Amino acid sequence: MADITESPEWSALAEHQAVLAGRHLRELFADDPGRVGRMTVTAGDLRLDYSKHRVTAETLRLLVALAERAGLRGRIEAMFSGEHINVSEDRAVLHTALRLPPGEALTVDGQDVSADVHAVLDRMAEFAGRVRAGEWTGFTGKSITTVVNIGIGGSDLGPAMAYEALHDYADAGISCRFVSNIDPADIVGKLADLDPERTLFVVASKTFGTLETLTNAKVARRWLVERLGDDKAVSRHFVAVSTNAERVAEFGIDTANMFGFWDWVGGRYSFDGAIGLALMIAIGGEAFREMLAGFREIDEHFRAAPFEANMPVLMGLLGVWYTDFFGAQTRAVLPYSQRLARFPAYLQQLTMESNGKSVRADGAPVVAQTGEIFWGEPGTNGQHAFYQLLHQGTRLVPADFIGFAEPFEEPAVDGTAMHDLLTANLLAQTSALAFGKTAEEIAAEGTPAAVVPHKVMPGNRPTSTILVRKLTPKTLGSLVALYEHVVFVEGTIWGIDSFDQWGVELGKVMAMDLAPALTSDEPPGETPDPSTAALVRAYRELRGRRV
Ligand SMILES: O=P(O)(O)OC[C@H]1O[C@H](O)[C@H](O)[C@@H](O)[C@@H]1O
């Protein structure tokens, strides 16, 4: 199969970039007064202004042509209809089925996927409702006030991010905590002040074979049994979310208290299904379904909107544009919402585990650069830390700014609402990044000549601005679906399988091989390599063990 980089569309973009690279956003705006109107798209509740990107109408035409060349339209249909587009694992990729409206049929591989999804959602809602109403009680008959989700990766980041984003909607007096790391500091710290009688553990693991999760779950079980003094307490305080009923039963959790999903849901695409159980207990089944409606709105937009007005397609193509034609390495995601503090971390798994690949789906090496490095912090904190590099550094760092019009809190100081100050900062940053400040402007302010170069703000630094009325379950769902599809668009252009993650396996296996060497009384060997063997010896010595 010919590589996309050999296509005439790719070459046309490379030629176009050579011309555009010399042009400043100031000029692009001056040349095209209609730019902002044309480069603003809406999708459901999301509004995207992408006019501050280093693109013209011609760039967009060429990028859309590239998407056509990559067969994006057909790939989208293949995903939605359940073809096995995860080729290395021979699986369908159907996270979009997790938000199908009730009654909309979808049969894949002979299975009524829609019915399965709604059966689980209904069970989750029923269970969540009982916990919220205090009908599901702990072993001693007390109602549950804290849910501890034990999971890692996709079984942690999604629900943890969403709970933090939506905690204002937690209306039943139940809060959530998330334990993921195998560092004992995590679970020990999170259990320290908990009342075992009122704690429910959700052990979330797609495979139910993940070392961190099973280890933390065993620690939690021991903590509970020691405090409640009876093994039988486990069934009232532990439920599981998994695709693997056998292992759940082996662990000692009643499979009647297990909520399932399927191998066609990738871990990093899973919190809108059963992996969202802790979140659903906190915010309730109704709010959870509103979140699903937000996901669905973007799914429908992605499937139907022409590419020129298709938000995930445009954002994905812009990612390819900077990655492959400008040599950008990273993309900053800067939510101007404290509640979205974990959103960049969530996106890191979603995007980098999906698209951090160097072979194509057919096994041939990729030619283009793949896998943007996603990172970020909520504004305005980032402004006082790393924005210096964004404004004046030598690297090009495209950034997504995300803002909300309606706050949850309304304190005002000196007559100005804090939230308006927050938003003013967001807008100021994107404008400064795009348009900068010239040496002439700085000199005209009376700046000493020697200082002028230090103060020059080059501008021409591209940003997207996503503006939303309010952070709600629905708009959060839409934001997540947006980025899920951005990943898909980029992966399709690069011709990679965005749905496997073989690269994480080797380290896990080696850790299990190394663990005995750290604790053993036997002299440490020379494996797996001289450097690591020396570190094993050093660790044993520092830990007071035999070397
Ligand atoms: O849900 P689990 O099976 O426990 O997997 C948890 C996580 O671990 C794996 O190593 C993968 O890299 C992730 O994609 C996954 O989300």
Coordinates of C-alpha atoms and ligand atoms in Angstrom, one line a residue:
M1 CA 0.0 0.0 0.0
A2 CA 1.4 3.4 -1.0
D3 CA 2.1 5.7 1.9
I4 CA 0.0 8.8 2.3
T5 CA 3.2 10.9 2.1
E6 CA 3.6 9.7 -1.5
S7 CA 0.2 11.1 -2.5
P8 CA -0.2 14.2 -4.6
E9 CA -2.3 15.7 -1.9
W10 CA 0.6 15.4 0.6
S11 CA 3.0 17.0 -1.9
A12 CA 0.5 19.8 -2.6
L13 CA 0.4 20.5 1.2
A14 CA 4.2 20.5 1.4
E15 CA 4.4 23.1 -1.4
H16 CA 1.7 25.2 0.1
Q17 CA 3.4 25.1 3.5
A18 CA 6.6 26.5 2.0
V19 CA 4.6 29.6 0.9
L20 CA 2.5 29.9 4.0
A21 CA 5.4 29.5 6.4
G22 CA 6.6 33.0 5.5
R23 CA 3.3 34.6 6.2
H24 CA 2.2 36.0 9.5
L25 CA -1.3 35.7 11.1
R26 CA -1.4 39.5 11.0
E27 CA -1.3 39.4 7.2
L28 CA -3.7 36.5 7.0
F29 CA -6.2 38.5 9.0
A30 CA -5.6 41.7 7.1
D31 CA -6.0 39.9 3.7
D32 CA -9.3 38.3 4.6
P33 CA -11.9 40.2 6.6
G34 CA -14.4 37.4 6.4
R35 CA -11.9 35.0 8.0
V36 CA -13.4 34.8 11.5
G37 CA -16.9 34.1 10.3
R38 CA -15.8 31.4 8.0
M39 CA -13.4 29.8 10.5
T40 CA -15.9 29.5 13.2
V41 CA -17.8 26.2 13.4
T42 CA -20.4 24.9 15.9
A43 CA -21.1 21.3 16.8
G44 CA -23.9 20.9 19.3
D45 CA -23.0 23.1 22.3
L46 CA -19.4 23.6 21.2
R47 CA -18.2 26.6 19.3
L48 CA -14.7 26.5 17.7
D49 CA -12.9 29.5 16.4
Y50 CA -9.9 28.3 14.4
S51 CA -9.2 31.5 12.6
K52 CA -6.0 32.0 14.7
H53 CA -4.4 29.1 12.8
R54 CA -1.8 29.4 10.2
V55 CA -4.2 28.4 7.4
T56 CA -6.0 30.0 4.5
A57 CA -9.1 28.7 2.6
E58 CA -6.6 27.0 0.3
T59 CA -4.9 25.2 3.2
L60 CA -8.3 23.9 4.3
R61 CA -9.1 22.8 0.8
L62 CA -5.8 20.9 0.6
L63 CA -6.2 19.3 4.0
V64 CA -9.7 18.2 3.2
A65 CA -8.4 16.7 0.0
L66 CA -5.8 14.8 2.1
A67 CA -8.6 13.5 4.2
E68 CA -10.5 12.3 1.1
R69 CA -7.3 10.6 -0.1
A70 CA -7.0 8.8 3.2
G71 CA -10.5 7.5 2.8
L72 CA -11.7 9.3 5.9
R73 CA -15.4 9.2 5.1
G74 CA -15.3 5.4 4.5
R75 CA -13.3 4.9 7.7
I76 CA -15.8 6.8 9.8
E77 CA -18.6 4.6 8.5
A78 CA -16.4 1.5 9.1
M79 CA -16.0 2.5 12.7
F80 CA -19.6 3.4 13.3
S81 CA -20.8 0.2 11.7
G82 CA -18.5 -2.1 13.7
E83 CA -16.0 -3.3 11.1
H84 CA -12.9 -4.7 12.7
I85 CA -10.8 -1.6 12.2
N86 CA -8.6 -2.5 15.2
V87 CA -6.7 -4.9 12.9
S88 CA -3.9 -6.0 15.2
E89 CA -6.4 -7.2 17.7
D90 CA -9.1 -8.1 15.1
R91 CA -11.8 -6.1 16.9
A92 CA -14.5 -3.7 16.2
V93 CA -14.1 -0.2 17.7
L94 CA -17.5 0.8 19.0
H95 CA -17.2 3.3 21.8
T96 CA -19.8 5.2 19.8
A97 CA -22.3 2.4 20.5
L98 CA -22.0 3.2 24.2
R99 CA -24.1 6.3 23.6
L100 CA -26.6 5.0 21.1
P101 CA -30.1 6.2 21.9
P102 CA -32.4 3.5 23.2
G103 CA -34.2 1.8 20.4
E104 CA -31.5 2.5 17.7
A105 CA -30.5 -0.9 16.6
L106 CA -26.9 -1.9 15.9
T107 CA -26.0 -5.5 15.2
V108 CA -22.3 -6.4 15.0
D109 CA -20.8 -9.8 14.5
G110 CA -24.3 -11.2 15.1
Q111 CA -24.7 -9.5 18.4
D112 CA -27.3 -6.9 19.2
V113 CA -24.9 -4.4 20.6
S114 CA -27.4 -1.7 21.3
A115 CA -29.5 -4.0 23.5
D116 CA -26.4 -5.1 25.4
V117 CA -25.3 -1.5 26.0
H118 CA -28.7 -0.5 27.3
A119 CA -29.1 -3.6 29.5
V120 CA -25.8 -2.6 31.2
L121 CA -26.7 1.1 31.4
D122 CA -30.1 0.2 33.0
R123 CA -28.4 -2.1 35.5
M124 CA -25.9 0.6 36.4
A125 CA -28.7 3.2 36.8
E126 CA -30.7 0.8 39.0
F127 CA -27.7 0.1 41.2
A128 CA -26.5 3.7 41.3
G129 CA -30.1 4.7 42.2
R130 CA -30.1 2.3 45.1
V131 CA -26.7 3.5 46.4
R132 CA -27.8 7.1 46.1
A133 CA -31.1 6.5 47.9
G134 CA -29.4 4.7 50.7
E135 CA -31.1 1.4 49.8
W136 CA -27.9 -0.3 49.0
T137 CA -26.2 -0.4 52.4
G138 CA -22.9 -1.6 53.7
F139 CA -22.5 -4.7 55.7
T140 CA -23.5 -3.0 58.9
G141 CA -26.6 -1.5 57.4
K142 CA -25.3 2.0 56.9
S143 CA -25.7 4.0 53.7
I144 CA -22.7 4.7 51.4
T145 CA -21.1 8.1 51.4
T146 CA -17.8 7.5 49.6
V147 CA -17.1 5.5 46.4
V148 CA -13.5 4.5 45.9
N149 CA -12.8 3.6 42.3
I150 CA -9.7 1.3 42.0
G151 CA -8.4 1.2 38.4
I152 CA -5.7 2.6 36.3
G153 CA -5.2 4.0 32.8
G154 CA -8.6 4.0 31.0
S155 CA -10.2 2.6 34.1
D156 CA -9.1 5.6 36.1
L157 CA -8.4 8.7 34.1
G158 CA -11.9 8.9 32.4
P159 CA -14.0 8.7 35.6
A160 CA -11.5 10.6 37.7
M161 CA -11.4 13.5 35.1
A162 CA -15.1 13.5 34.7
Y163 CA -15.8 13.4 38.4
E164 CA -13.6 16.4 39.0
A165 CA -15.3 18.2 36.1
L166 CA -18.8 17.4 37.3
H167 CA -18.6 17.2 41.1
D168 CA -21.1 20.1 41.3
Y169 CA -23.7 17.7 39.9
A170 CA -23.0 15.2 42.7
D171 CA -26.3 15.7 44.4
A172 CA -26.8 12.7 46.7
G173 CA -24.1 13.4 49.2
I174 CA -21.8 10.8 47.8
S175 CA -18.2 11.6 46.9
C176 CA -15.7 9.7 44.9
R177 CA -12.0 9.0 45.3
F178 CA -9.7 7.4 42.8
V179 CA -6.9 5.0 43.5
S180 CA -4.6 4.0 40.6
N181 CA -0.9 4.0 41.4
I182 CA 0.9 1.0 42.7
D183 CA 2.8 3.4 44.9
P184 CA 1.3 2.5 48.3
A185 CA 1.1 6.2 49.1
D186 CA -1.9 6.4 46.8
I187 CA -4.2 3.8 48.5
V188 CA -2.9 4.3 52.0
G189 CA -3.5 8.1 51.8
K190 CA -6.9 7.6 50.2
L191 CA -8.1 5.1 52.8
A192 CA -6.7 6.9 55.8
D193 CA -9.8 8.9 56.8
L194 CA -12.5 6.7 55.4
D195 CA -15.3 5.1 57.3
P196 CA -15.3 1.4 56.1
E197 CA -19.0 1.0 57.0
R198 CA -19.9 3.7 54.5
T199 CA -17.4 3.0 51.7
L200 CA -18.1 1.2 48.4
F201 CA -15.2 0.0 46.3
V202 CA -15.6 -0.1 42.5
V203 CA -12.8 -2.3 41.1
A204 CA -12.6 -1.2 37.5
S205 CA -10.5 -3.2 35.1
K206 CA -11.3 -4.2 31.5
T207 CA -9.0 -7.2 31.8
F208 CA -9.1 -7.7 35.5
G209 CA -5.5 -8.7 35.2
T210 CA -3.8 -5.4 35.8
L211 CA -1.2 -5.6 38.6
E212 CA -1.8 -2.1 40.0
T213 CA -5.5 -2.6 40.2
L214 CA -5.5 -6.1 41.6
T215 CA -2.9 -5.2 44.2
N216 CA -4.7 -2.1 45.3
A217 CA -8.0 -4.0 45.4
K218 CA -6.4 -6.7 47.7
V219 CA -5.1 -4.0 50.0
A220 CA -8.6 -2.4 50.1
R221 CA -10.3 -5.8 50.8
R222 CA -7.9 -6.5 53.7
W223 CA -8.5 -3.0 55.1
L224 CA -12.2 -3.5 55.0
V225 CA -12.3 -7.1 56.4
E226 CA -9.9 -6.1 59.2
R227 CA -12.1 -3.3 60.2
L228 CA -15.5 -4.9 59.8
G229 CA -14.3 -8.2 61.1
D230 CA -16.0 -10.5 58.6
D231 CA -15.2 -11.8 55.2
K232 CA -18.8 -11.6 54.3
A233 CA -18.6 -7.8 54.3
V234 CA -16.8 -7.9 50.9
S235 CA -20.0 -8.6 48.9
R236 CA -21.6 -5.4 50.3
H237 CA -18.6 -3.2 49.7
F238 CA -17.0 -4.4 46.5
V239 CA -18.4 -4.3 43.0
A240 CA -16.5 -4.8 39.8
V241 CA -16.5 -3.4 36.3
S242 CA -14.8 -5.6 33.8
T243 CA -15.1 -7.6 30.6
N244 CA -13.8 -10.7 32.4
A245 CA -16.4 -12.4 34.7
E246 CA -14.1 -15.3 35.4
R247 CA -11.4 -13.3 37.0
V248 CA -13.9 -11.1 38.8
A249 CA -15.3 -14.3 40.5
E250 CA -11.8 -15.6 41.2
F251 CA -11.0 -12.3 43.0
G252 CA -14.0 -13.0 45.2
I253 CA -16.5 -10.4 43.9
D254 CA -20.0 -11.7 43.3
T255 CA -20.6 -11.5 39.5
A256 CA -24.1 -10.4 40.4
N257 CA -22.4 -7.2 41.4
M258 CA -20.4 -6.9 38.2
F259 CA -21.0 -4.5 35.4
G260 CA -19.8 -5.6 32.0
F261 CA -18.5 -4.2 28.8
W262 CA -17.0 -5.6 25.7
D263 CA -13.7 -6.1 23.9
W264 CA -14.8 -3.6 21.3
V265 CA -14.5 -0.8 23.9
G266 CA -11.0 0.4 24.3
G267 CA -10.0 1.2 27.9
R268 CA -9.3 4.8 27.0
Y269 CA -12.7 5.1 25.4
S270 CA -14.7 3.5 28.1
F271 CA -15.9 5.9 30.8
D272 CA -19.2 6.5 29.1
G273 CA -20.0 2.8 29.7
A274 CA -19.7 0.8 32.9
I275 CA -16.2 2.2 33.7
G276 CA -18.2 5.4 34.5
L277 CA -20.1 3.6 37.4
A278 CA -18.5 5.6 40.2
L279 CA -19.3 8.8 38.3
M280 CA -22.9 7.7 37.8
I281 CA -23.3 6.9 41.5
A282 CA -22.1 10.5 42.3
I283 CA -24.1 12.4 39.7
G284 CA -27.0 10.0 39.1
G285 CA -28.3 8.0 36.1
E286 CA -30.1 11.0 34.6
A287 CA -27.1 13.3 34.5
F288 CA -25.0 10.4 33.2
R289 CA -27.5 10.0 30.3
E290 CA -27.2 13.7 29.6
M291 CA -23.5 13.2 29.3
L292 CA -24.1 10.4 26.8
A293 CA -26.4 12.7 24.8
G294 CA -23.5 15.2 24.6
F295 CA -21.2 12.5 23.3
R296 CA -23.9 11.4 20.8
E297 CA -24.4 15.0 19.5
I298 CA -20.8 15.1 18.5
D299 CA -20.9 11.5 17.1
E300 CA -23.7 12.6 14.8
H301 CA -22.0 15.7 13.8
F302 CA -18.8 13.8 13.0
R303 CA -20.6 11.3 10.9
A304 CA -22.8 13.7 9.0
A305 CA -21.2 17.2 8.7
P306 CA -19.2 18.0 5.6
F307 CA -15.5 18.0 6.3
E308 CA -15.2 21.7 5.8
A309 CA -17.6 22.3 8.8
N310 CA -16.8 19.2 10.8
M311 CA -15.2 20.1 14.1
P312 CA -13.3 16.9 14.8
V313 CA -12.2 16.6 11.2
L314 CA -10.9 20.2 11.2
M315 CA -9.1 19.9 14.5
G316 CA -7.6 16.5 13.5
L317 CA -6.4 17.9 10.2
L318 CA -4.9 20.9 11.9
G319 CA -3.0 18.5 14.2
V320 CA -1.6 16.8 11.1
W321 CA -0.8 20.1 9.5
Y322 CA 1.4 21.2 12.4
T323 CA 2.9 17.8 13.1
D324 CA 3.9 16.9 9.6
F325 CA 4.3 20.1 7.8
F326 CA 5.6 22.5 10.5
G327 CA 7.5 19.9 12.6
A328 CA 5.5 20.7 15.7
Q329 CA 6.1 18.1 18.4
T330 CA 3.4 18.9 20.9
R331 CA 0.0 20.4 21.4
A332 CA -0.9 22.2 24.6
V333 CA -4.5 21.8 25.9
L334 CA -5.3 24.7 28.2
P335 CA -8.7 24.6 29.8
Y336 CA -9.7 27.8 31.5
S337 CA -11.6 25.8 34.1
Q338 CA -10.2 24.5 37.4
R339 CA -12.7 21.7 37.1
L340 CA -10.9 20.4 34.0
A341 CA -7.6 20.1 35.8
R342 CA -7.4 16.5 34.9
F343 CA -8.5 16.9 31.3
P344 CA -5.0 17.2 29.8
A345 CA -3.9 14.0 31.7
Y346 CA -7.0 12.3 30.4
L347 CA -6.2 13.4 26.9
Q348 CA -2.7 12.2 27.2
Q349 CA -3.9 8.6 27.4
L350 CA -6.6 9.1 24.8
T351 CA -4.3 10.6 22.2
M352 CA -0.9 9.3 22.9
E353 CA -1.8 5.7 23.6
S354 CA -3.9 5.8 20.5
N355 CA -1.6 7.5 18.1
G356 CA 1.9 6.9 19.5
K357 CA 2.7 4.4 16.8
S358 CA 5.5 3.9 14.3
V359 CA 4.1 1.2 12.1
R360 CA 1.0 1.5 10.0
A361 CA -2.0 -0.7 10.4
D362 CA -0.6 -2.9 7.7
G363 CA 2.7 -3.4 9.6
A364 CA 4.8 -1.2 7.3
P365 CA 6.8 1.6 9.0
V366 CA 5.2 5.0 9.0
V367 CA 6.9 7.7 7.0
A368 CA 5.1 10.7 8.5
Q369 CA 5.5 11.8 12.1
T370 CA 2.6 10.5 14.2
G371 CA 1.3 11.1 17.7
E372 CA 1.3 14.6 19.0
I373 CA 2.5 15.0 22.5
F374 CA -0.5 16.4 24.5
W375 CA 0.1 18.3 27.7
G376 CA -1.3 21.2 29.6
E377 CA -2.6 22.8 32.8
P378 CA -5.6 24.8 33.5
G379 CA -5.4 28.6 32.9
T380 CA -4.4 30.9 34.4
N381 CA -1.9 28.8 36.3
G382 CA 0.0 27.9 33.1
Q383 CA 0.4 31.5 32.3
H384 CA 2.6 32.0 35.3
A385 CA 4.7 28.9 34.4
F386 CA 5.3 27.7 30.9
Y387 CA 3.5 30.3 28.7
Q388 CA 6.8 32.2 28.4
L389 CA 8.0 29.4 26.1
L390 CA 4.7 29.5 24.2
H391 CA 5.1 33.2 23.5
Q392 CA 8.8 33.6 22.9
G393 CA 10.4 30.2 22.7
T394 CA 11.9 28.7 19.6
R395 CA 9.4 25.9 19.3
L396 CA 6.0 26.0 17.7
V397 CA 3.4 24.8 20.1
P398 CA -0.1 24.9 18.8
A399 CA -2.6 25.1 21.6
D400 CA -6.3 24.4 22.3
F401 CA -7.9 27.0 24.7
I402 CA -11.1 25.8 26.2
G403 CA -13.4 28.3 28.0
F404 CA -16.9 28.5 29.5
A405 CA -19.2 31.5 29.7
E406 CA -21.1 30.6 32.8
P407 CA -19.3 30.0 36.1
F408 CA -20.4 28.0 39.1
E409 CA -19.2 30.6 41.5
E410 CA -19.7 34.3 41.1
P411 CA -17.4 36.3 43.5
A412 CA -16.5 39.7 42.2
V413 CA -13.7 41.9 43.3
D414 CA -13.6 45.6 42.7
G415 CA -16.7 45.3 40.6
T416 CA -15.3 42.6 38.2
A417 CA -16.5 39.0 38.4
M418 CA -13.6 36.7 38.8
H419 CA -14.9 34.5 36.0
D420 CA -14.7 37.5 33.6
L421 CA -11.1 38.0 34.6
L422 CA -10.5 34.3 33.9
T423 CA -12.1 34.6 30.5
A424 CA -10.3 37.9 29.7
N425 CA -7.0 36.1 30.3
L426 CA -8.0 33.3 27.9
L427 CA -8.8 35.8 25.2
A428 CA -5.8 37.9 25.8
Q429 CA -3.5 35.0 25.6
T430 CA -4.8 33.7 22.3
S431 CA -4.6 37.2 20.8
A432 CA -1.1 37.8 22.1
L433 CA 0.0 34.5 20.7
A434 CA -1.4 35.2 17.3
F435 CA -0.6 38.8 16.8
G436 CA 2.3 39.5 19.2
K437 CA 3.9 42.9 19.5
T438 CA 6.5 44.3 17.2
A439 CA 9.8 45.9 17.9
E440 CA 8.4 49.2 16.6
E441 CA 5.5 49.0 19.0
I442 CA 7.8 48.2 21.9
A443 CA 10.3 51.0 21.0
A444 CA 7.5 53.5 20.6
E445 CA 6.6 52.9 24.3
G446 CA 10.1 54.3 25.2
T447 CA 11.7 50.9 25.9
P448 CA 15.6 51.2 25.9
A449 CA 16.9 49.9 22.6
A450 CA 18.9 47.1 24.3
V451 CA 15.8 45.7 25.9
V452 CA 13.6 45.9 22.8
P453 CA 14.6 42.5 21.4
H454 CA 13.8 40.8 24.7
K455 CA 10.3 42.2 24.7
V456 CA 9.4 41.4 21.1
M457 CA 6.4 39.1 21.0
P458 CA 6.7 37.3 17.7
G459 CA 3.1 36.1 17.5
N460 CA 2.1 33.8 14.6
R461 CA 1.5 31.1 17.2
P462 CA -1.6 29.1 16.4
T463 CA -4.5 28.4 18.7
S464 CA -8.0 27.0 18.7
T465 CA -10.5 28.5 21.0
I466 CA -13.4 26.3 22.1
L467 CA -16.1 28.3 23.8
V468 CA -19.0 26.6 25.6
R469 CA -21.8 28.1 27.6
K470 CA -21.3 26.0 30.7
L471 CA -19.5 22.9 31.9
T472 CA -22.3 20.4 32.2
P473 CA -22.6 16.6 31.9
K474 CA -23.7 17.1 28.3
T475 CA -21.0 19.5 27.3
L476 CA -18.3 17.4 29.0
G477 CA -19.5 14.4 26.9
S478 CA -19.3 16.6 23.8
L479 CA -15.8 17.7 24.6
V480 CA -14.6 14.2 25.1
A481 CA -16.2 12.9 22.0
L482 CA -14.6 15.8 20.1
Y483 CA -11.1 14.6 21.0
E484 CA -11.9 11.0 20.5
H485 CA -12.8 11.8 16.9
V486 CA -9.8 14.1 16.5
V487 CA -7.6 11.0 17.4
F488 CA -9.5 9.0 14.8
V489 CA -9.0 11.6 12.1
E490 CA -5.3 11.8 12.7
G491 CA -4.9 8.1 13.0
T492 CA -6.7 7.6 9.7
I493 CA -4.5 10.1 7.9
W494 CA -1.4 8.4 9.3
G495 CA -2.8 5.0 8.4
I496 CA -2.2 3.6 11.9
D497 CA -4.2 1.4 14.2
S498 CA -5.3 3.9 16.9
F499 CA -6.9 1.2 19.0
D500 CA -4.2 -1.1 20.2
Q501 CA -1.3 -0.4 22.7
W502 CA 1.3 -3.1 22.3
G503 CA 4.0 -0.7 23.4
V504 CA 2.9 -0.9 27.0
E505 CA 3.3 -4.6 27.4
L506 CA 7.0 -5.3 27.5
G507 CA 7.6 -3.1 30.6
K508 CA 4.8 -4.8 32.5
V509 CA 6.2 -8.3 31.9
M510 CA 9.7 -7.2 32.8
A511 CA 8.5 -5.6 36.0
M512 CA 7.0 -8.9 37.1
D513 CA 10.4 -10.6 36.2
L514 CA 12.3 -8.0 38.2
A515 CA 10.2 -7.9 41.3
P516 CA 11.6 -11.2 42.8
A517 CA 15.2 -9.9 42.2
L518 CA 14.4 -6.9 44.4
T519 CA 13.2 -8.9 47.4
S520 CA 15.2 -12.1 47.0
D521 CA 18.0 -13.2 49.4
E522 CA 19.8 -14.8 46.5
P523 CA 22.7 -12.8 45.0
P524 CA 21.3 -10.6 42.2
G525 CA 22.1 -11.8 38.7
E526 CA 23.2 -9.8 35.7
T527 CA 19.8 -9.5 34.1
P528 CA 18.2 -8.0 32.2
D529 CA 21.2 -5.8 31.4
P530 CA 24.3 -4.5 33.2
S531 CA 22.8 -1.1 34.0
T532 CA 19.6 -2.4 35.4
A533 CA 21.4 -5.2 37.3
A534 CA 23.6 -2.5 39.0
L535 CA 20.5 -0.5 39.9
V536 CA 18.9 -3.7 41.4
R537 CA 22.0 -4.1 43.6
A538 CA 22.0 -0.4 44.6
Y539 CA 18.3 -0.6 45.5
R540 CA 18.8 -3.7 47.6
E541 CA 21.6 -2.0 49.4
L542 CA 19.7 1.2 50.1
R543 CA 16.8 -0.9 51.3
G544 CA 19.0 -2.8 53.7
R545 CA 18.8 -6.1 51.8
R546 CA 21.4 -8.6 50.9
V547 CA 23.4 -7.7 47.9
Ligands
LIG1 O1 -8.7 -1.7 32.5 P1 -7.5 -2.5 32.6 O2 -7.6 -3.8 31.9 O3 -7.1 -2.7 34.0 O4 -6.3 -1.7 31.9 C1 -5.8 -0.5 32.4 C2 -4.9 0.1 31.4 O5 -3.7 -0.6 31.4 C3 -3.1 -1.0 30.2 O6 -1.7 -1.1 30.4 C4 -3.3 -0.1 29.0 O7 -2.2 0.6 28.6 C5 -4.5 0.9 29.1 O8 -5.0 1.1 27.9 C6 -5.5 0.4 30.1 O9 -6.5 1.4 30.2

